[in-house]
CSV table of C-alpha atoms and ligand atoms in Angstrom, one decimal:
chain,number,residue,atom,x,y,z
A,1,UNK,CA,9.9,8.3,-49.4
A,2,UNK,CA,10.7,10.5,-52.3
A,3,UNK,CA,8.8,13.8,-52.6
A,4,UNK,CA,6.9,14.2,-55.8
A,5,UNK,CA,4.9,17.4,-55.1
A,6,UNK,CA,5.5,20.3,-52.9
A,7,UNK,CA,3.1,23.1,-52.4
A,8,UNK,CA,4.6,26.0,-50.6
A,9,UNK,CA,2.5,28.8,-49.0
A,10,UNK,CA,0.1,29.3,-51.9
A,11,UNK,CA,-2.4,32.1,-51.9
A,12,UNK,CA,-5.2,32.2,-54.4
A,13,UNK,CA,-7.7,35.0,-54.7
A,14,UNK,CA,-10.5,36.0,-57.0
A,15,UNK,CA,-10.4,39.8,-57.0
A,16,UNK,CA,-10.5,40.9,-53.4
A,17,UNK,CA,-11.6,37.5,-52.1
A,18,UNK,CA,-8.9,35.2,-50.8
A,19,UNK,CA,-9.9,31.6,-51.5
A,20,UNK,CA,-6.7,29.8,-50.4
A,21,UNK,CA,-4.6,31.4,-47.7
A,22,UNK,CA,-1.0,30.2,-47.1
A,23,UNK,CA,-1.6,26.5,-47.9
A,24,UNK,CA,1.4,24.2,-47.9
A,25,UNK,CA,1.5,20.5,-48.6
A,26,UNK,CA,4.1,17.9,-49.4
A,27,UNK,CA,3.2,14.7,-51.1
A,28,UNK,CA,5.5,11.6,-51.4
A,29,UNK,CA,5.5,9.2,-54.3
A,30,UNK,CA,2.8,6.6,-53.7
A,31,UNK,CA,1.1,8.6,-51.0
A,32,UNK,CA,-2.7,9.0,-50.9
A,33,UNK,CA,-3.8,12.3,-49.4
A,34,UNK,CA,-7.5,12.8,-48.9
A,35,UNK,CA,-8.9,16.4,-48.5
A,36,UNK,CA,-12.2,17.0,-46.8
A,37,UNK,CA,-14.0,20.2,-45.8
A,38,UNK,CA,-17.2,22.1,-46.1
A,39,UNK,CA,-18.6,23.2,-49.4
A,40,UNK,CA,-17.0,26.4,-50.7
A,41,UNK,CA,-13.9,26.0,-48.5
A,42,UNK,CA,-11.5,25.9,-51.5
A,43,UNK,CA,-11.0,22.2,-52.2
A,44,UNK,CA,-11.6,22.3,-55.9
A,45,UNK,CA,-9.6,25.5,-56.2
A,46,UNK,CA,-6.7,23.9,-54.5
A,47,UNK,CA,-6.7,20.9,-56.9
A,48,UNK,CA,-7.0,23.3,-59.8
A,49,UNK,CA,-4.0,25.3,-58.6
A,50,UNK,CA,-1.8,22.2,-58.6
A,51,UNK,CA,-2.1,21.4,-62.2
A,52,UNK,CA,-2.0,24.9,-63.6
A,53,UNK,CA,-5.8,25.3,-64.2
A,54,UNK,CA,-5.6,28.3,-61.9
A,55,UNK,CA,-3.0,31.0,-61.4
A,56,UNK,CA,-1.8,31.5,-57.9
A,57,UNK,CA,-1.0,34.9,-56.4
A,58,UNK,CA,1.7,33.8,-54.0
A,59,UNK,CA,3.7,30.7,-53.3
A,60,UNK,CA,4.9,27.8,-55.4
A,61,UNK,CA,3.9,24.5,-56.7
A,62,UNK,CA,6.9,22.3,-57.2
A,63,UNK,CA,6.5,19.1,-59.2
A,64,UNK,CA,9.4,16.7,-59.0
A,65,UNK,CA,11.8,19.4,-58.0
A,66,UNK,CA,10.8,22.0,-60.6
A,67,UNK,CA,8.6,25.0,-59.9
A,68,UNK,CA,5.6,25.2,-62.1
A,69,UNK,CA,5.3,28.5,-63.9
A,70,UNK,CA,1.8,28.9,-65.3
A,71,UNK,CA,3.1,31.7,-67.6
A,72,UNK,CA,6.0,29.8,-69.2
A,73,UNK,CA,5.5,26.1,-68.8
A,74,UNK,CA,3.6,23.9,-71.2
A,75,UNK,CA,0.4,23.4,-69.2
A,76,UNK,CA,-0.7,20.5,-71.4
A,77,UNK,CA,2.4,18.6,-70.3
A,78,UNK,CA,1.8,19.6,-66.7
A,79,UNK,CA,-1.8,18.2,-67.0
A,80,UNK,CA,-0.5,15.0,-68.4
A,81,UNK,CA,1.8,14.6,-65.4
A,82,UNK,CA,-0.9,15.6,-63.0
A,83,UNK,CA,-4.1,14.0,-64.2
A,84,UNK,CA,-7.5,15.1,-62.9
A,85,UNK,CA,-11.0,13.5,-62.8
A,86,UNK,CA,-14.0,15.7,-62.0
A,87,UNK,CA,-17.5,15.1,-60.7
A,88,UNK,CA,-18.9,15.4,-64.2
A,89,UNK,CA,-17.2,12.9,-66.4
A,90,UNK,CA,-16.7,15.1,-69.4
A,91,UNK,CA,-16.6,12.3,-71.9
A,92,UNK,CA,-17.2,13.3,-75.5
A,93,UNK,CA,-20.8,12.2,-76.3
A,94,UNK,CA,-20.2,11.6,-80.0
A,95,UNK,CA,-17.3,9.3,-79.4
A,96,UNK,CA,-17.3,5.7,-78.3
A,97,UNK,CA,-15.6,4.6,-75.1
A,98,UNK,CA,-12.6,3.4,-77.0
A,99,UNK,CA,-12.4,6.6,-79.0
A,100,UNK,CA,-12.7,8.7,-75.8
A,101,UNK,CA,-9.8,6.8,-74.4
A,102,UNK,CA,-7.6,7.1,-77.5
A,103,UNK,CA,-8.3,10.8,-78.3
A,104,UNK,CA,-5.6,12.4,-76.2
A,105,UNK,CA,-2.9,9.7,-76.5
A,106,UNK,CA,-3.2,9.0,-80.2
A,107,UNK,CA,-4.8,12.2,-81.8
A,108,UNK,CA,-3.0,14.7,-79.6
A,109,UNK,CA,0.1,12.9,-78.4
A,110,UNK,CA,0.6,10.9,-81.6
A,111,UNK,CA,1.3,7.7,-79.7
A,112,UNK,CA,1.3,4.5,-81.5
A,113,UNK,CA,-2.4,3.5,-82.0
A,114,UNK,CA,-1.9,-0.3,-81.5
A,115,UNK,CA,0.0,0.3,-78.3
A,116,UNK,CA,-2.5,2.8,-76.9
A,117,UNK,CA,-5.4,0.5,-77.9
A,118,UNK,CA,-3.8,-2.4,-76.0
A,119,UNK,CA,-3.4,-0.2,-73.0
A,120,UNK,CA,-7.0,0.9,-73.2
A,121,UNK,CA,-8.2,-2.7,-73.5
A,122,UNK,CA,-6.2,-3.7,-70.4
A,123,UNK,CA,-7.5,-0.8,-68.4
A,124,UNK,CA,-11.1,-1.4,-69.5
A,125,UNK,CA,-10.7,-5.0,-68.5
A,126,UNK,CA,-9.4,-4.0,-65.2
A,127,UNK,CA,-12.4,-1.8,-64.4
A,128,UNK,CA,-14.8,-4.4,-65.8
A,129,UNK,CA,-15.9,-2.5,-68.9
A,130,UNK,CA,-14.2,-4.2,-71.8
A,131,UNK,CA,-17.6,-5.2,-73.2
A,132,UNK,CA,-18.5,-1.5,-73.4
A,133,UNK,CA,-15.6,-0.4,-75.5
A,134,UNK,CA,-17.8,0.4,-78.5
A,135,UNK,CA,-20.7,1.9,-76.5
A,136,UNK,CA,-21.3,5.6,-76.4
A,137,UNK,CA,-21.4,7.5,-73.1
A,138,UNK,CA,-25.2,7.8,-73.3
A,139,UNK,CA,-25.5,4.0,-73.2
A,140,UNK,CA,-23.5,3.9,-69.9
A,141,UNK,CA,-24.6,4.4,-66.3
A,142,UNK,CA,-23.1,7.2,-64.3
A,143,UNK,CA,-20.8,4.7,-62.4
A,144,UNK,CA,-19.6,3.2,-65.7
A,145,UNK,CA,-18.9,6.7,-67.2
A,146,UNK,CA,-16.9,7.7,-64.2
A,147,UNK,CA,-14.8,4.5,-64.4
A,148,UNK,CA,-14.1,5.4,-68.1
A,149,UNK,CA,-13.1,8.9,-67.0
A,150,UNK,CA,-10.7,7.5,-64.5
A,151,UNK,CA,-9.0,5.2,-67.0
A,152,UNK,CA,-8.9,8.0,-69.5
A,153,UNK,CA,-6.8,9.9,-67.1
A,154,UNK,CA,-4.6,6.8,-66.6
A,155,UNK,CA,-4.0,6.6,-70.4
A,156,UNK,CA,-1.6,9.5,-70.1
A,157,UNK,CA,0.6,7.8,-67.5
A,158,UNK,CA,0.2,10.6,-64.9
A,159,UNK,CA,2.6,10.8,-62.0
A,160,UNK,CA,-0.1,12.1,-59.8
A,161,UNK,CA,-3.9,11.8,-60.0
A,162,UNK,CA,-6.3,14.4,-58.6
A,163,UNK,CA,-9.9,13.3,-58.0
A,164,UNK,CA,-12.4,16.0,-57.2
A,165,UNK,CA,-15.6,14.5,-55.7
A,166,UNK,CA,-15.8,11.9,-58.4
A,167,UNK,CA,-18.8,10.1,-56.8
A,168,UNK,CA,-20.8,13.2,-55.8
A,169,UNK,CA,-23.1,13.0,-58.8
A,170,UNK,CA,-23.7,9.3,-58.7
A,171,UNK,CA,-26.6,7.3,-57.4
A,172,UNK,CA,-25.7,5.6,-54.2
A,173,UNK,CA,-25.6,2.1,-55.6
A,174,UNK,CA,-22.9,3.2,-58.1
A,175,UNK,CA,-20.6,4.9,-55.6
A,176,UNK,CA,-19.0,1.7,-54.5
A,177,UNK,CA,-18.0,0.4,-58.0
A,178,UNK,CA,-16.1,3.7,-58.6
A,179,UNK,CA,-14.5,3.8,-55.2
A,180,UNK,CA,-13.4,0.2,-55.6
A,181,UNK,CA,-11.4,1.3,-58.7
A,182,UNK,CA,-9.8,4.1,-56.6
A,183,UNK,CA,-8.9,1.7,-53.8
A,184,UNK,CA,-7.3,-0.6,-56.3
A,185,UNK,CA,-5.2,2.3,-57.7
A,186,UNK,CA,-4.1,3.1,-54.1
A,187,UNK,CA,-3.0,-0.5,-53.6
A,188,UNK,CA,-1.0,-0.4,-56.7
A,189,UNK,CA,0.9,2.6,-55.3
A,190,UNK,CA,-0.5,5.5,-57.3
A,191,UNK,CA,0.1,8.9,-55.9
A,192,UNK,CA,-3.3,10.6,-55.5
A,193,UNK,CA,-4.9,13.6,-53.9
A,194,UNK,CA,-8.6,13.0,-53.4
A,195,UNK,CA,-11.4,15.3,-52.4
A,196,UNK,CA,-14.4,13.4,-51.2
A,197,UNK,CA,-17.4,13.5,-48.8
A,198,UNK,CA,-17.3,9.7,-48.5
A,199,UNK,CA,-15.7,9.5,-45.1
A,200,UNK,CA,-15.6,5.7,-44.7
A,201,UNK,CA,-13.9,5.5,-48.1
A,202,UNK,CA,-11.5,8.3,-47.1
A,203,UNK,CA,-10.5,6.4,-44.0
A,204,UNK,CA,-9.9,3.3,-45.9
A,205,UNK,CA,-7.9,4.8,-48.7
A,206,UNK,CA,-5.9,7.7,-47.1
A,207,UNK,CA,-2.4,7.7,-45.9
A,208,UNK,CA,-3.0,11.2,-44.7
A,209,UNK,CA,-6.1,13.2,-44.1
A,210,UNK,CA,-6.4,17.0,-44.5
A,211,UNK,CA,-9.2,19.2,-43.4
A,212,UNK,CA,-9.6,22.6,-45.2
A,213,UNK,CA,-11.9,25.2,-43.8
A,214,UNK,CA,-12.1,28.8,-45.0
A,215,UNK,CA,-9.2,28.4,-47.4
A,216,UNK,CA,-6.7,27.1,-44.8
A,217,UNK,CA,-5.5,23.7,-43.7
A,218,UNK,CA,-7.0,23.6,-40.3
A,219,UNK,CA,-5.9,20.0,-39.3
A,220,UNK,CA,-4.1,17.1,-40.7
A,221,UNK,CA,-3.1,13.6,-39.6
A,222,UNK,CA,-3.3,9.9,-40.1
A,223,UNK,CA,-6.8,8.6,-40.7
A,224,UNK,CA,-6.9,7.2,-37.1
A,225,UNK,CA,-5.9,10.5,-35.5
A,226,UNK,CA,-8.1,12.5,-37.8
A,227,UNK,CA,-11.3,10.5,-37.3
A,228,UNK,CA,-10.9,9.1,-33.8
A,229,UNK,CA,-9.2,12.0,-32.1
A,230,UNK,CA,-9.8,15.3,-33.9
A,231,UNK,CA,-8.0,18.2,-32.3
A,232,UNK,CA,-9.8,21.3,-33.5
A,233,UNK,CA,-13.4,22.2,-32.8
A,234,UNK,CA,-13.9,23.0,-36.4
A,235,UNK,CA,-13.0,19.4,-37.5
A,236,UNK,CA,-15.1,18.0,-34.6
A,237,UNK,CA,-18.1,19.9,-35.8
A,238,UNK,CA,-17.4,19.0,-39.4
A,239,UNK,CA,-17.2,15.3,-38.7
A,240,UNK,CA,-20.3,15.5,-36.4
A,241,UNK,CA,-22.3,17.0,-39.3
A,242,UNK,CA,-22.1,13.6,-41.0
A,243,UNK,CA,-23.9,11.9,-38.1
A,244,UNK,CA,-27.6,11.7,-37.7
A,245,UNK,CA,-27.9,11.5,-34.0
A,246,UNK,CA,-27.4,14.7,-32.0
B,1,ADP,P1,-15.1,23.6,-52.7
B,1,ADP,O1,-14.6,22.8,-53.9
B,1,ADP,O2,-14.4,23.4,-51.4
B,1,ADP,O3,-16.6,23.5,-52.6
B,1,ADP,P2,-14.3,25.9,-54.4
B,1,ADP,O4,-12.8,25.7,-54.5
B,1,ADP,O5,-15.1,25.5,-55.5
B,1,ADP,O6,-14.8,25.2,-53.0
B,1,ADP,O7,-14.6,27.4,-54.1
B,1,ADP,C1,-14.0,28.1,-53.1
B,1,ADP,C2,-14.5,29.5,-53.1
B,1,ADP,O8,-14.0,30.2,-54.2
B,1,ADP,C3,-16.0,29.6,-53.1
B,1,ADP,O9,-16.3,30.7,-52.2
B,1,ADP,C4,-16.3,30.0,-54.5
B,1,ADP,O10,-17.5,30.7,-54.6
B,1,ADP,C5,-15.1,30.8,-54.9
B,1,ADP,N1,-14.8,30.6,-56.4
B,1,ADP,C6,-14.5,29.4,-57.0
B,1,ADP,N2,-14.3,29.6,-58.3
B,1,ADP,C7,-14.4,31.0,-58.5
B,1,ADP,C8,-14.3,31.8,-59.7
B,1,ADP,N3,-14.0,31.3,-60.9
B,1,ADP,N4,-14.5,33.1,-59.5
B,1,ADP,C9,-14.8,33.6,-58.3
B,1,ADP,N5,-15.0,32.9,-57.2
B,1,ADP,C10,-14.8,31.6,-57.3
B,2,MG,MG1,-15.5,21.5,-55.1
């Protein structure tokens, strides 16, 4: 399959502290890569390096054959092409759901309002929230807000979607409704890089699993290899930490 994103030997440090050390990853169009790893291992930093939210000290991020240059490139256009959804939904509280969805496409990108509204309606319908289009974020549950945040990213027609622990702040009963949306996007052939602690979901959605520890990719493989036959002690220990028995 065609390669859409290629990360070559990136190093990221904050001052003297190296947070990502020689990380490489190739992602094909339509592929779903799931990243897991202990807290503080560099997962969020990695995603942020991909769409120009962080400068890297060494290495390259190549999007569709072109090296991203955080100094020279238009980072807004990079972030449209590589959309990102975070743990905190970051919806504008004073805008309705529909206004939140239209803000970037219509106000910033000057897209045709009717056309963008039609797209927003269709996406809202798809995630079961059309009836909430005129509600404000405070009137929505966490799971509903996160579904709006996902489709807000889709409004920009991103080539790749980065999801950073998007269910981590949700009550357990709302996790599923958000993950269902992501599974649906995977079925539709979306290219995604997902950071999550929901291992059952990871197994269901991933084409490839990656384990990061201490700023390095320690192990990767198909979900079957990764979960059923982990090779490194570090991954074994990490997976074990999710179990209750000892
Ligand atoms: P994860 O998402 O895997 O929990 P992060 O990517 O958020 O980890 O963080 C990786 C490491 O980088 C942590 O040790 C964190 O303290 C450090 N870090 C993250 N952001 C900054 C920053 N802006 N300045 C300094 N250190 C940071
Ligand atoms: Mg993180």
